XYZ file of C-alpha atoms in Angstrom:
503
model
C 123.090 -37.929 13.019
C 120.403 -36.660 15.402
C 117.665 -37.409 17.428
C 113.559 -37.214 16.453
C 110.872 -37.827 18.099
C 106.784 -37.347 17.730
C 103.867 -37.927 20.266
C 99.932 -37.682 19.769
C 97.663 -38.340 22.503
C 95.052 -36.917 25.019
C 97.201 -35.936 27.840
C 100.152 -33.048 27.550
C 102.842 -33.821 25.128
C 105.440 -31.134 26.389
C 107.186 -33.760 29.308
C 107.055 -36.859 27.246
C 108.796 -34.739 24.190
C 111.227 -33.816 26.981
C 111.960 -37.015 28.609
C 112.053 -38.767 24.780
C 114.897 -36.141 23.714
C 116.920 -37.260 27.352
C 116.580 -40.462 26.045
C 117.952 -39.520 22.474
C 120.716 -37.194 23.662
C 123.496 -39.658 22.502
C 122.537 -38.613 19.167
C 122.888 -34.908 19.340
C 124.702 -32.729 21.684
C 124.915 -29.598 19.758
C 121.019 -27.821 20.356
C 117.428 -29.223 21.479
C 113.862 -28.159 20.925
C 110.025 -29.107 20.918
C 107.344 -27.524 19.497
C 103.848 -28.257 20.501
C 100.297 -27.742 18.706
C 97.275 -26.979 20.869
C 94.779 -26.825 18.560
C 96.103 -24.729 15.708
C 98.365 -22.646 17.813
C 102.377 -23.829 17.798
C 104.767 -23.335 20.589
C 108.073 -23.466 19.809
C 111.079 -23.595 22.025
C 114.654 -24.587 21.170
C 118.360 -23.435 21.947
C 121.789 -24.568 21.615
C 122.859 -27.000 24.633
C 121.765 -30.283 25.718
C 117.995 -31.017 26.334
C 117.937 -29.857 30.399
C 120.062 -26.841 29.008
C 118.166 -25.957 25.899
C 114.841 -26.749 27.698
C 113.757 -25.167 31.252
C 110.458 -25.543 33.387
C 109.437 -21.848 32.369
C 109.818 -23.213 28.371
C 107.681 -26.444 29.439
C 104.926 -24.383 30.892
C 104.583 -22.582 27.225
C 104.483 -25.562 25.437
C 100.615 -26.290 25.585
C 98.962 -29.393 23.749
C 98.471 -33.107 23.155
C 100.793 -33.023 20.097
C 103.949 -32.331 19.143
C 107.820 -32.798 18.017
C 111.574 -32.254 19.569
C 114.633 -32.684 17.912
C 118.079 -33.150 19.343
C 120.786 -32.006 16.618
C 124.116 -32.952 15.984
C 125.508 -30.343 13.006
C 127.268 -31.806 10.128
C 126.533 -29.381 6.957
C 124.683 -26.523 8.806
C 126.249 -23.877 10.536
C 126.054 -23.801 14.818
C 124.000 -20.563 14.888
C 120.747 -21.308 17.103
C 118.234 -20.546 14.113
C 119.864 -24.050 12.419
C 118.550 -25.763 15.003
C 115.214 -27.659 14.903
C 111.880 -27.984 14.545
C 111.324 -25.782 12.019
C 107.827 -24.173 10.807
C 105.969 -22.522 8.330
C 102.674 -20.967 8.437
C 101.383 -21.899 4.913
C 99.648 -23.646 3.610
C 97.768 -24.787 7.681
C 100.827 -24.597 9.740
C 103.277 -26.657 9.259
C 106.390 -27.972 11.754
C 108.992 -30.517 10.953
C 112.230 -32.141 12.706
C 114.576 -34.263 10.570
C 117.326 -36.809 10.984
C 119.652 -37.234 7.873
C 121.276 -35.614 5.366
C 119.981 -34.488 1.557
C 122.602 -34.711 -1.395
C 120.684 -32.924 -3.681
C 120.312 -29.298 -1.703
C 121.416 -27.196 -4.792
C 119.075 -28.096 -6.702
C 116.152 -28.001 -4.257
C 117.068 -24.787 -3.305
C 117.189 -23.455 -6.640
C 113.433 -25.129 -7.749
C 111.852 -23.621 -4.417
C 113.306 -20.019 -5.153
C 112.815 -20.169 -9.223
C 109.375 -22.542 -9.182
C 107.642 -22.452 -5.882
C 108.300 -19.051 -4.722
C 109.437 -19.705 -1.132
C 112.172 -18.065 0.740
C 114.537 -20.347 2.611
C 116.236 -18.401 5.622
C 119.020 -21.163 6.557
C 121.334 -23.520 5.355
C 119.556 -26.564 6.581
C 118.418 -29.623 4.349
C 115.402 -29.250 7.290
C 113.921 -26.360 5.982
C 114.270 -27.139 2.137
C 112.426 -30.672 3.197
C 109.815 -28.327 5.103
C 109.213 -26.099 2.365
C 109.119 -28.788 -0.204
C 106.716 -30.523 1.418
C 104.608 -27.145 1.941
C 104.582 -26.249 -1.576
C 103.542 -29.908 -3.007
C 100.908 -29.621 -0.346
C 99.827 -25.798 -1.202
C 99.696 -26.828 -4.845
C 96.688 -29.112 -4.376
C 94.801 -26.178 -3.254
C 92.483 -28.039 -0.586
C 91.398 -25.990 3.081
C 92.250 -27.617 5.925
C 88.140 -28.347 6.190
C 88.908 -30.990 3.214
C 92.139 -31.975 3.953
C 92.822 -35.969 4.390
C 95.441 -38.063 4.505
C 95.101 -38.518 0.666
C 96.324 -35.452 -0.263
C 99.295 -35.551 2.068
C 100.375 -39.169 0.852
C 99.979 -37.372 -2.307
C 102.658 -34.251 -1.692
C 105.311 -36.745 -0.117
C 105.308 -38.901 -3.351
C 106.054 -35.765 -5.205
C 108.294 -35.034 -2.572
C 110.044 -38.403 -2.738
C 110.616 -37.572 -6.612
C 112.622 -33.901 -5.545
C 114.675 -34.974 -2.356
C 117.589 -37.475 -2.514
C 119.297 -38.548 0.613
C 118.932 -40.051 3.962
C 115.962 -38.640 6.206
C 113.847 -39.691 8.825
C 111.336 -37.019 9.403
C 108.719 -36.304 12.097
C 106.090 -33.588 11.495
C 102.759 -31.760 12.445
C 100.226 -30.320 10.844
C 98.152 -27.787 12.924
C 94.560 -28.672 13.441
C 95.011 -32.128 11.473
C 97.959 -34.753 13.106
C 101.145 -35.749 13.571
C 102.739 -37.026 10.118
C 106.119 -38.950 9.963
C 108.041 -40.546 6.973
C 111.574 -42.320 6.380
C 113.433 -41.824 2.917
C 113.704 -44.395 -0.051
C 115.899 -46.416 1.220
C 115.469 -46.634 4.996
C 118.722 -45.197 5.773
C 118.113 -43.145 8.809
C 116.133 -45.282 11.782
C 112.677 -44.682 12.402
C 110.174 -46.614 14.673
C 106.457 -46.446 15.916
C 104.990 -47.079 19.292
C 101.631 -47.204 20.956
C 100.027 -46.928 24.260
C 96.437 -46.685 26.093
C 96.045 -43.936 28.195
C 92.732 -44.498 30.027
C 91.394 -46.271 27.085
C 92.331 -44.210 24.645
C 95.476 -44.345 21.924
C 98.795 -42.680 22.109
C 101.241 -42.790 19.604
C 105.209 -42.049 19.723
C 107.273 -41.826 16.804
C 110.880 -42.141 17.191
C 114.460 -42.488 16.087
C 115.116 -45.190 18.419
C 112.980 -47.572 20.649
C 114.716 -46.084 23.810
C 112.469 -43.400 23.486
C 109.395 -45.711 23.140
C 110.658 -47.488 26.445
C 111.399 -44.982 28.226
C 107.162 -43.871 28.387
C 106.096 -47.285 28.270
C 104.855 -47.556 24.656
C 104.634 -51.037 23.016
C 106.568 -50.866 19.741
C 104.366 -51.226 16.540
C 107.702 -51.604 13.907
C 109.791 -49.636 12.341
C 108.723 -47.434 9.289
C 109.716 -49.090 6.406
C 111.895 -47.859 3.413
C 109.718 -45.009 1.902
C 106.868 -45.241 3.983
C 105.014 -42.483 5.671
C 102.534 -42.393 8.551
C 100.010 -39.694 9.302
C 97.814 -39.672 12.562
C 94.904 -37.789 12.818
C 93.930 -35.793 16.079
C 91.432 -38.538 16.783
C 93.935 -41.337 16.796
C 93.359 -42.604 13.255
C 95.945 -43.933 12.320
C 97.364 -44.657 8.212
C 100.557 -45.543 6.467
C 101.339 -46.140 2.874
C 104.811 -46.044 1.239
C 104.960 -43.234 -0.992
C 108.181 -43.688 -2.429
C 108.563 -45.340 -5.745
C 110.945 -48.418 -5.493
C 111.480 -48.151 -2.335
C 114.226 -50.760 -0.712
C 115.188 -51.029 2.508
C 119.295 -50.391 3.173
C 119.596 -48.808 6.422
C 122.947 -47.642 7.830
C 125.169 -50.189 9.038
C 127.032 -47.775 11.190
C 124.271 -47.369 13.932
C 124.839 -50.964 14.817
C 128.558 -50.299 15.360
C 128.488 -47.014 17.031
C 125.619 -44.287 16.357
C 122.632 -45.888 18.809
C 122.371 -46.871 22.009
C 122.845 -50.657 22.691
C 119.584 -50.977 24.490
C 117.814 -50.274 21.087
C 116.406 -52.344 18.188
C 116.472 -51.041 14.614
C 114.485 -52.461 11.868
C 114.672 -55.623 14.225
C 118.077 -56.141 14.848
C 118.946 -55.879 18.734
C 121.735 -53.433 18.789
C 123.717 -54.772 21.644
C 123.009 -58.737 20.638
C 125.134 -57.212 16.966
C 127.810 -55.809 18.924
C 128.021 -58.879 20.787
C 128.518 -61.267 17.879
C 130.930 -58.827 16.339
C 133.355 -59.729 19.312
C 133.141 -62.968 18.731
C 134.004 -62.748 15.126
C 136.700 -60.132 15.672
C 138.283 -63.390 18.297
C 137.847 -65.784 15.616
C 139.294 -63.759 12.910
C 142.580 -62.871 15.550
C 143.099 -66.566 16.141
C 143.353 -67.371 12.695
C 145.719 -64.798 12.192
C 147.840 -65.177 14.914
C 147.065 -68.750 16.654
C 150.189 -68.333 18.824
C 149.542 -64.724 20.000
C 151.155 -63.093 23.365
C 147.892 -60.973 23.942
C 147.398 -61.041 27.912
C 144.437 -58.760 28.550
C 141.872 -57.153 26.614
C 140.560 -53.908 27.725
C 137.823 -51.878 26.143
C 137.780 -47.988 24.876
C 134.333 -47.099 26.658
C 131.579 -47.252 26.119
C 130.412 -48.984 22.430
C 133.913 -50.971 22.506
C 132.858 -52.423 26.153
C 129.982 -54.565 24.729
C 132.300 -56.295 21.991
C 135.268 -57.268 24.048
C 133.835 -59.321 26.722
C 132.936 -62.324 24.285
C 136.118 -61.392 22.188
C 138.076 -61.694 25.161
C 135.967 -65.247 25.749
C 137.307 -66.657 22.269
C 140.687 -65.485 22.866
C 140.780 -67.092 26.071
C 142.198 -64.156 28.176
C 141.264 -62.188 31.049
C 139.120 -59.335 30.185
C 139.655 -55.782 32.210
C 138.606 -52.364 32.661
C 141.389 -50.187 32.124
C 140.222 -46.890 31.403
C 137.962 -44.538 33.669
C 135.527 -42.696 31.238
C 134.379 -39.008 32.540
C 130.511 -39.258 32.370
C 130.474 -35.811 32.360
C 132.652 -35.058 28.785
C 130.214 -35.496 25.240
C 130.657 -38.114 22.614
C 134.312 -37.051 21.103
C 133.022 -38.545 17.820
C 129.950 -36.105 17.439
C 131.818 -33.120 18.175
C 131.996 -30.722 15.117
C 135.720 -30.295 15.031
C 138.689 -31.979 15.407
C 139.969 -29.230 17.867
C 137.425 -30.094 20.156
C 138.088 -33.884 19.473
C 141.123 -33.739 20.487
C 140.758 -31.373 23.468
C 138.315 -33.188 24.776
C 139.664 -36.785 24.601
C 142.154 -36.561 27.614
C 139.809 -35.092 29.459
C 137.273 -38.355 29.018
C 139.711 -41.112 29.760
C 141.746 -42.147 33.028
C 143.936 -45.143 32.820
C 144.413 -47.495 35.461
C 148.026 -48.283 35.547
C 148.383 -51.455 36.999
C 145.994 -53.130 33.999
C 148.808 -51.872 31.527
C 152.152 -52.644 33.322
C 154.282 -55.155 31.488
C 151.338 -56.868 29.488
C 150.531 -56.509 25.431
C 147.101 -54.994 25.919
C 144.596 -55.625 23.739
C 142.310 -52.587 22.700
C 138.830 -53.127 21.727
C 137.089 -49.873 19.565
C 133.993 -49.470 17.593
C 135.079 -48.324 14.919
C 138.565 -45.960 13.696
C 137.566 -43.059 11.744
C 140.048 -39.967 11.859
C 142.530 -42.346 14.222
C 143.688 -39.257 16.066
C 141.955 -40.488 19.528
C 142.776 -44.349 18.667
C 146.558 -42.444 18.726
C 146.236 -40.587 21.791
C 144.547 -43.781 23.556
C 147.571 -45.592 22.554
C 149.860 -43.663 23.587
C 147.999 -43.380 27.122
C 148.792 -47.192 27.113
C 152.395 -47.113 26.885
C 152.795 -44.545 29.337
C 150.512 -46.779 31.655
C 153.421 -49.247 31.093
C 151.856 -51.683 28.398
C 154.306 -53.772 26.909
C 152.848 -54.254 23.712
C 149.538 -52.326 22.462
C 147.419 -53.691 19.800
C 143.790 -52.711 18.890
C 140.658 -54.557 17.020
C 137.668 -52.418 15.656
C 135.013 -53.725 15.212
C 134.263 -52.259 11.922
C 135.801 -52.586 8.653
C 138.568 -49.822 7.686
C 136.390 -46.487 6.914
C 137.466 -45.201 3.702
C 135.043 -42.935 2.199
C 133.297 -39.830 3.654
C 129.408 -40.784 4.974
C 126.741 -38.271 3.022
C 123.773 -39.020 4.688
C 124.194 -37.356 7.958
C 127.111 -38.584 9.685
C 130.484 -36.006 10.352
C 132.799 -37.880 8.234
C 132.108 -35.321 5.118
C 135.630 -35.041 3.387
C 138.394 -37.771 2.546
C 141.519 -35.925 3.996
C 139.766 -36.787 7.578
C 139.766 -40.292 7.411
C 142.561 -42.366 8.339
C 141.503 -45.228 5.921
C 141.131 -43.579 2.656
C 144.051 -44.900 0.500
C 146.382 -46.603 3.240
C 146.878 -49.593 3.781
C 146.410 -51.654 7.440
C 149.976 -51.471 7.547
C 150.513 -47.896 7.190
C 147.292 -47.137 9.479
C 149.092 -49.207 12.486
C 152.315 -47.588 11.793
C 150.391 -44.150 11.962
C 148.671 -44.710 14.910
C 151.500 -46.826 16.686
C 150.374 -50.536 17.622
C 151.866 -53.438 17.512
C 149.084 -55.509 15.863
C 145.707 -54.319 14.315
C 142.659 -56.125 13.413
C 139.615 -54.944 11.624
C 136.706 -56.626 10.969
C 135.242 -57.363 6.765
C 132.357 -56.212 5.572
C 130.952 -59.156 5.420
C 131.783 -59.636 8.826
C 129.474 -56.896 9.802
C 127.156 -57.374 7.878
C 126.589 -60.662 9.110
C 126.967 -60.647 12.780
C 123.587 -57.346 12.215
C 122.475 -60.281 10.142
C 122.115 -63.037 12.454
C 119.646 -60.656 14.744
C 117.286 -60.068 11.505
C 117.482 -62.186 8.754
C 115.072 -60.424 6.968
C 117.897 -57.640 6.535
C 119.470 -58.078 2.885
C 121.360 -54.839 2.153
C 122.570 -52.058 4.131
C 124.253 -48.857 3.335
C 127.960 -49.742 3.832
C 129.034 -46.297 2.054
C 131.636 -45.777 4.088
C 133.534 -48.958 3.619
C 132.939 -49.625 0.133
C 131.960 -45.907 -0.933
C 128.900 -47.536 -2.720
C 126.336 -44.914 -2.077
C 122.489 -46.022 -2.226
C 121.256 -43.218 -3.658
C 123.594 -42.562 -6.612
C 124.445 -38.783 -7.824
C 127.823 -39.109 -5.752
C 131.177 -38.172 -7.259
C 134.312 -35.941 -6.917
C 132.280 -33.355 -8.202
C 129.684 -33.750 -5.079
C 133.048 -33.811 -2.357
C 134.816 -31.307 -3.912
C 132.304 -28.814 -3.690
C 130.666 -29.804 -0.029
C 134.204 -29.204 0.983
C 134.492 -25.823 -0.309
C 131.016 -25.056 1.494
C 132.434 -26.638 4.769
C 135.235 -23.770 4.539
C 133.000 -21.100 3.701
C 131.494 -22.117 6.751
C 134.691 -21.947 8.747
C 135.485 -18.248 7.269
C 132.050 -17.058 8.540
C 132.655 -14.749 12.027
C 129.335 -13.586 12.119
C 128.011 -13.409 15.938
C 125.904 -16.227 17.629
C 122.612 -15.893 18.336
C 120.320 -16.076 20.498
C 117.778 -18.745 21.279
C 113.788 -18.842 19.988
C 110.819 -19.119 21.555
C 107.083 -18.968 19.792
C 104.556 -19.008 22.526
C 101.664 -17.454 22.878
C 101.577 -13.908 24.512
C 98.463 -13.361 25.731
């Protein structure tokens, strides 16, 4: 999971990038950067950190133009070296730079074909730079200048592209001297939407993962990129879009609703808070069917995502609704952290109980979703000691039980908390009383209801029914061995990378 974002216009790029990314951050804590393109000169900055850390006013001042990208990155197969992070570039065929949200399952291969076929060195570990360089090559290979380049030839290089690269991606791009390009994989896993504005009469467009980033500038939303489809913008504000993938269907990631975006965004149509909403009240109806004569007095949320669901859970339940925990604003996302060490460090520091909402009442908990059920543990336990007679928790997604591939930290089975136990054994693990999940089905309607027009979605990681085929032990077994390679490696940090001009 991380955050992309793309602007053409006529006025400076580098502080709308900049303010988009702020706007993103939820999605990536780990490293930030833009690059910019005045003319056909790039201007890179990016460093690990968040956005205001990554990103100073001596950087903005470098990055000159009316076009460009940023990325905020949260690592799941990379390493945390600074050189992993994004945009990345190459400087043939044109010029090429290119951010990505996703995950490719097919990087062995890909690596392999560029190396043996196209010639092209790869200097990282990131599915970024194979998509960069794959894209490069199929557009090198049609042997056109930039003079007699058009948007032909690059709808052209992303079909053949489509054929090589299996996964989820949603990918913003530039193309010095020609546009701003952007294009969302197969099957519309990873979110990607398009905005536009007038700027003294004249057309600005913002490509981004969510429309929080569109809001945030005051663009008007055009729609989402659909499954397969790419757009390319041309430096005088033409604009195109054709889907490029061969049977292309949309199934974007269910899990966004529940937890990964912001609640003030709307992907693919669906209003993420107005889902998270009608989860609750399913989760209340399902509870009262199961236990019509329950002692529940209170239910309190586990900030922030669980806050939105429990207020009309708490409605249908008939019983008071509180705050009992005091979230730290200034501790990151515990889920997006890139190891459990840090998980678990970090999760006392985020929460505070308030006592007196615990004392001598079964509480119940409301949670997004239970994934490794070490923090849903520790929160527990914070309960009792608050004096909670009884603790009992609802998520408001189905049990998790297989490992997410297309971008998403959940990579191996031992993690998850789900995988081969049963409720029973998950509440005795984690210590409740009582604990509720919602179906499948459940989910899938109450995202649903906001946008009917949505008929599948990747529910991988309840069901383990991947969209994209080509997963199997084989695939786990060895992405886990790579994950410990990774963990073995001491070599030194480094530093962070600027590409400015130095004239």
């Amino acid at each position: 999971m991380c955050g992309v974002v793309g602007i053409i216009g006529h006025e400076p790029a580098n502080q709308k990038l900049f303010d988009a990314l702020t706007m993103l951050q939820h999605r990536g804590q780990d490293a930030a950067g833009i690059l910019t393109c005045d003319g056909y000169h790039m201007s890179l900055r990016k460093d690990k950190g968040l956005v205001v850390e990554a990103i100073r006013t001596r950087h903005m001042e470098r990055l000159q133009g009316n076009l460009g990208i940023g990325h905020v990155r949260y690592p799941t197969a990379g390493s945390d070296s600074v050189f992993e992070s994004q945009p990345f570039y190459v400087n043939s065929p044109y010029g090429i730079a290119l951010a990505h949200n996703g995950n490719l399952i097919n990087t062995t291969q890909i690596r392999k074909e560029l190396l043996e076929h196209d010639f092209r060195h790869i200097n990282t570990s990131s599915d970024s730079e194979l998509l960069l360089n794959v894209l490069a090559s199929e557009l090198h290979k049609a042997e056109v200048s930039l003079t007699n380049f058009s948007t032909d030839i690059f709808f052209n290089a992303l079909a053949k592209l489509y054929q090589r690269c299996i996964g989820g991606y949603a990918v913003v791009g530039v193309i010095a001297g020609a546009g701003l390009f952007a294009f969302r994989d197969p099957h519309g896993i990873r979110p990607l939407v398009l905005g536009i504005k007038e700027v003294d009469g004249k057309k600005e467009y913002m490509v981004a993962s969510e429309t929080v980033a569109l809001d945030c500038d005051g663009y008007e939303v055009i729609g989402d990129l659909g499954a397969g489809e790419a757009i390319f913008i041309s430096l005088d504000g033409e604009l195109k879009r054709k889907v490029c993938a061969p049977n292309a269907s949309l199934s974007p990631c269910i899990f966004e609703y529940v937890y990964l975006a912001r609640p003030d965004s709307v992907i693919d149509g669906a209003s993420v808070y107005s889902a998270r909403l009608e989860m609750g009240r399913i989760a209340g109806k399902n509870i009262l069917a199961e236990l019509p004569e329950h002692d529940i007095d209170v239910v309190i949320p586990v900030p922030d995502s669980g806050r939105h669901a429990a207020l009309p859970l708490s409605r249908v339940l008939d019983v008071p609704y509180r705050e009992g925990f005091v979230k730290n604003r200034y501790v990151g996302r515990t889920f997006i952290m890139p190891n459990q060490a840090a998980r678990q460090k970090s999760i006392r520091k985020k929460l505070n109980t308030i006592d007196h909402e615990f004392k001598g009442k079964h509480v119940l908990l409301v949670d997004d979703s239970i994934v490794r059920g070490n923090t849903s543990k520790l929160i527990v336990e914070m309960a009792r000691k608050a004096g909670a007679r009884k603790v009992s928790i609802v998520s408001t997604a189905p049990v998790v039980k297989y490992p997410n591939v297309y971008g998403i930290d959940m990579p191996t089975h031992d993690e998850l908390i789900g995988h081969n136990r049963s409720i029973n054994e998950i509440r005795q693990w984690i210590g409740v009383d009582h604990l509720f999940y919602l179906t499948t089905d459940d989910l899938v309607a109450a995202v649903r209801k906001q946008a009917p027009h949505l008929k599948d979605f990747d529910t991988s990681v309840f069901d383990g029914k991947y969209v994209t085929g080509g997963i199997d032990d084989s695939y786990f077994a060895a992405l886990l061995n790579h994950r410990k390679q990774q963990a073995e490696n001491t070599a030194p940090k480094l530093g962070a990378v600027d590409m400015h001009n130095q004239e």
